[in-house]
């Protein structure tokens, strides 16, 4: 059986709020943007890292991510959605710890989430 280290962080991206589904990260109220929260569900503190958002099409945006204590969350600054991404909808991928700087308890298997924003 795999060895589980209980003193390591485990980061994942979650939507801001209690919404679910592939569009839960989308904030289309004023300007199209993503609202991303980084949650540490591990037993260890996570040092600063980089979260990457890939828009398809539209390019890649790397976001410096602050340290996240065990059991806590940090809200990233809103990520503007490039106009080019809407064709007609915008597909995106969020990758926490995108440079694999952290030694996470469960590995990197839960670090990637895909979503889609519908054109406003």
PDB file of C-alpha atoms in Angstrom:
ATOM      1  CA  UNK A   1       0.000   0.000   0.000  1.00  0.00           C
ATOM      2  CA  UNK A   2       1.226   3.535  -0.714  1.00  0.00           C
ATOM      3  CA  UNK A   3       2.830   5.414   2.107  1.00  0.00           C
ATOM      4  CA  UNK A   4       0.805   8.439   3.187  1.00  0.00           C
ATOM      5  CA  UNK A   5       2.659  11.381   4.685  1.00  0.00           C
ATOM      6  CA  UNK A   6       0.411  13.321   7.022  1.00  0.00           C
ATOM      7  CA  UNK A   7       2.724  16.299   7.361  1.00  0.00           C
ATOM      8  CA  UNK A   8       2.516  17.429   3.732  1.00  0.00           C
ATOM      9  CA  UNK A   9       0.283  19.962   2.011  1.00  0.00           C
ATOM     10  CA  UNK A  10      -2.349  19.009  -0.556  1.00  0.00           C
ATOM     11  CA  UNK A  11      -3.480  21.910  -2.739  1.00  0.00           C
ATOM     12  CA  UNK A  12      -6.503  22.061  -4.991  1.00  0.00           C
ATOM     13  CA  UNK A  13      -8.454  24.769  -6.773  1.00  0.00           C
ATOM     14  CA  UNK A  14     -12.042  25.342  -5.658  1.00  0.00           C
ATOM     15  CA  UNK A  15     -14.633  27.897  -6.788  1.00  0.00           C
ATOM     16  CA  UNK A  16     -15.252  31.063  -4.793  1.00  0.00           C
ATOM     17  CA  UNK A  17     -18.534  30.282  -3.076  1.00  0.00           C
ATOM     18  CA  UNK A  18     -20.705  27.210  -2.827  1.00  0.00           C
ATOM     19  CA  UNK A  19     -21.421  26.785  -6.517  1.00  0.00           C
ATOM     20  CA  UNK A  20     -20.495  23.652  -8.432  1.00  0.00           C
ATOM     21  CA  UNK A  21     -20.126  22.568 -12.017  1.00  0.00           C
ATOM     22  CA  UNK A  22     -17.699  23.439 -14.770  1.00  0.00           C
ATOM     23  CA  UNK A  23     -18.790  27.115 -14.792  1.00  0.00           C
ATOM     24  CA  UNK A  24     -18.490  27.650 -11.015  1.00  0.00           C
ATOM     25  CA  UNK A  25     -15.274  29.668 -11.413  1.00  0.00           C
ATOM     26  CA  UNK A  26     -16.833  32.125 -13.892  1.00  0.00           C
ATOM     27  CA  UNK A  27     -17.733  35.641 -12.763  1.00  0.00           C
ATOM     28  CA  UNK A  28     -19.488  37.337 -15.663  1.00  0.00           C
ATOM     29  CA  UNK A  29     -21.168  40.134 -13.644  1.00  0.00           C
ATOM     30  CA  UNK A  30     -18.951  43.040 -14.729  1.00  0.00           C
ATOM     31  CA  UNK A  31     -16.009  41.883 -16.841  1.00  0.00           C
ATOM     32  CA  UNK A  32     -15.498  38.188 -17.638  1.00  0.00           C
ATOM     33  CA  UNK A  33     -13.091  36.785 -15.065  1.00  0.00           C
ATOM     34  CA  UNK A  34     -12.301  33.670 -13.069  1.00  0.00           C
ATOM     35  CA  UNK A  35     -12.553  33.629  -9.271  1.00  0.00           C
ATOM     36  CA  UNK A  36     -10.269  30.931  -7.897  1.00  0.00           C
ATOM     37  CA  UNK A  37      -9.621  29.827  -4.331  1.00  0.00           C
ATOM     38  CA  UNK A  38      -6.640  27.628  -3.477  1.00  0.00           C
ATOM     39  CA  UNK A  39      -7.406  25.213  -0.645  1.00  0.00           C
ATOM     40  CA  UNK A  40      -4.864  23.234   1.361  1.00  0.00           C
ATOM     41  CA  UNK A  41      -6.571  20.051   2.504  1.00  0.00           C
ATOM     42  CA  UNK A  42      -3.302  18.507   3.655  1.00  0.00           C
ATOM     43  CA  UNK A  43      -1.753  18.292   7.111  1.00  0.00           C
ATOM     44  CA  UNK A  44       1.297  20.397   6.256  1.00  0.00           C
ATOM     45  CA  UNK A  45       1.681  24.057   5.360  1.00  0.00           C
ATOM     46  CA  UNK A  46       2.194  24.906   1.684  1.00  0.00           C
ATOM     47  CA  UNK A  47       4.934  27.364   0.819  1.00  0.00           C
ATOM     48  CA  UNK A  48       4.364  29.898  -1.993  1.00  0.00           C
ATOM     49  CA  UNK A  49       3.800  28.365  -5.417  1.00  0.00           C
ATOM     50  CA  UNK A  50       2.455  29.204  -8.874  1.00  0.00           C
ATOM     51  CA  UNK A  51      -1.065  28.558 -10.144  1.00  0.00           C
ATOM     52  CA  UNK A  52      -1.445  28.358 -13.924  1.00  0.00           C
ATOM     53  CA  UNK A  53      -4.602  29.076 -15.886  1.00  0.00           C
ATOM     54  CA  UNK A  54      -4.623  27.954 -19.499  1.00  0.00           C
ATOM     55  CA  UNK A  55      -7.301  29.444 -21.744  1.00  0.00           C
ATOM     56  CA  UNK A  56      -8.162  27.564 -24.918  1.00  0.00           C
ATOM     57  CA  UNK A  57      -7.771  29.640 -27.028  1.00  0.00           C
ATOM     58  CA  UNK A  58      -6.306  32.677 -25.301  1.00  0.00           C
ATOM     59  CA  UNK A  59      -2.999  31.662 -23.784  1.00  0.00           C
ATOM     60  CA  UNK A  60      -1.583  30.982 -20.349  1.00  0.00           C
ATOM     61  CA  UNK A  61      -1.563  33.096 -17.205  1.00  0.00           C
ATOM     62  CA  UNK A  62       0.735  32.235 -14.270  1.00  0.00           C
ATOM     63  CA  UNK A  63      -0.406  33.576 -10.894  1.00  0.00           C
ATOM     64  CA  UNK A  64       1.943  33.775  -7.906  1.00  0.00           C
ATOM     65  CA  UNK A  65       0.174  31.999  -5.054  1.00  0.00           C
ATOM     66  CA  UNK A  66       0.797  32.864  -1.411  1.00  0.00           C
ATOM     67  CA  UNK A  67       1.614  30.295   1.239  1.00  0.00           C
ATOM     68  CA  UNK A  68      -1.445  28.330   2.364  1.00  0.00           C
ATOM     69  CA  UNK A  69      -1.474  27.000   5.945  1.00  0.00           C
ATOM     70  CA  UNK A  70      -2.864  23.527   6.555  1.00  0.00           C
ATOM     71  CA  UNK A  71      -6.668  23.501   6.440  1.00  0.00           C
ATOM     72  CA  UNK A  72      -6.854  27.051   5.068  1.00  0.00           C
ATOM     73  CA  UNK A  73      -7.740  28.769   1.781  1.00  0.00           C
ATOM     74  CA  UNK A  74      -6.357  31.738  -0.120  1.00  0.00           C
ATOM     75  CA  UNK A  75      -8.279  33.720  -2.710  1.00  0.00           C
ATOM     76  CA  UNK A  76      -6.369  34.577  -5.874  1.00  0.00           C
ATOM     77  CA  UNK A  77      -6.850  37.934  -7.559  1.00  0.00           C
ATOM     78  CA  UNK A  78      -9.556  37.720 -10.244  1.00  0.00           C
ATOM     79  CA  UNK A  79      -8.139  36.372 -13.517  1.00  0.00           C
ATOM     80  CA  UNK A  80      -9.420  38.278 -16.578  1.00  0.00           C
ATOM     81  CA  UNK A  81     -10.694  36.014 -19.342  1.00  0.00           C
ATOM     82  CA  UNK A  82      -9.208  36.930 -22.738  1.00  0.00           C
ATOM     83  CA  UNK A  83     -11.837  37.918 -25.332  1.00  0.00           C
ATOM     84  CA  UNK A  84     -10.194  35.478 -27.774  1.00  0.00           C
ATOM     85  CA  UNK A  85     -11.161  32.577 -25.534  1.00  0.00           C
ATOM     86  CA  UNK A  86     -14.872  32.897 -26.299  1.00  0.00           C
ATOM     87  CA  UNK A  87     -15.424  30.798 -29.426  1.00  0.00           C
ATOM     88  CA  UNK A  88     -18.348  30.834 -28.467  1.00  0.00           C
ATOM     89  CA  UNK A  89     -17.570  29.490 -24.972  1.00  0.00           C
ATOM     90  CA  UNK A  90     -14.269  29.677 -23.097  1.00  0.00           C
ATOM     91  CA  UNK A  91     -12.585  26.458 -21.982  1.00  0.00           C
ATOM     92  CA  UNK A  92      -9.899  26.713 -19.315  1.00  0.00           C
ATOM     93  CA  UNK A  93      -7.647  24.547 -17.170  1.00  0.00           C
ATOM     94  CA  UNK A  94      -6.466  25.497 -13.679  1.00  0.00           C
ATOM     95  CA  UNK A  95      -3.283  23.843 -12.398  1.00  0.00           C
ATOM     96  CA  UNK A  96      -2.221  24.464  -8.796  1.00  0.00           C
ATOM     97  CA  UNK A  97       1.469  24.113  -7.947  1.00  0.00           C
ATOM     98  CA  UNK A  98       2.072  24.185 -11.699  1.00  0.00           C
ATOM     99  CA  UNK A  99       5.859  24.119 -11.308  1.00  0.00           C
ATOM    100  CA  UNK A 100       5.708  21.121  -8.900  1.00  0.00           C
ATOM    101  CA  UNK A 101       7.500  23.075  -6.176  1.00  0.00           C
ATOM    102  CA  UNK A 102       5.633  21.353  -3.330  1.00  0.00           C
ATOM    103  CA  UNK A 103       5.905  17.783  -2.101  1.00  0.00           C
ATOM    104  CA  UNK A 104       2.210  17.052  -1.689  1.00  0.00           C
ATOM    105  CA  UNK A 105       0.689  14.292   0.410  1.00  0.00           C
ATOM    106  CA  UNK A 106      -1.424  12.784  -2.363  1.00  0.00           C
ATOM    107  CA  UNK A 107       0.882  13.737  -5.201  1.00  0.00           C
ATOM    108  CA  UNK A 108      -0.189  15.920  -8.040  1.00  0.00           C
ATOM    109  CA  UNK A 109      -3.271  13.921  -9.067  1.00  0.00           C
ATOM    110  CA  UNK A 110      -5.806  16.484  -7.797  1.00  0.00           C
ATOM    111  CA  UNK A 111      -3.947  19.596  -8.969  1.00  0.00           C
ATOM    112  CA  UNK A 112      -5.788  20.072 -12.290  1.00  0.00           C
ATOM    113  CA  UNK A 113      -9.377  21.146 -12.877  1.00  0.00           C
ATOM    114  CA  UNK A 114     -11.096  21.944 -16.179  1.00  0.00           C
ATOM    115  CA  UNK A 115     -13.919  24.427 -16.651  1.00  0.00           C
ATOM    116  CA  UNK A 116     -15.920  26.380 -19.158  1.00  0.00           C
ATOM    117  CA  UNK A 117     -17.440  29.856 -19.132  1.00  0.00           C
ATOM    118  CA  UNK A 118     -20.395  30.612 -21.375  1.00  0.00           C
ATOM    119  CA  UNK A 119     -20.201  33.728 -23.496  1.00  0.00           C
ATOM    120  CA  UNK A 120     -21.851  36.689 -21.726  1.00  0.00           C
TER     121      UNK A 120
END
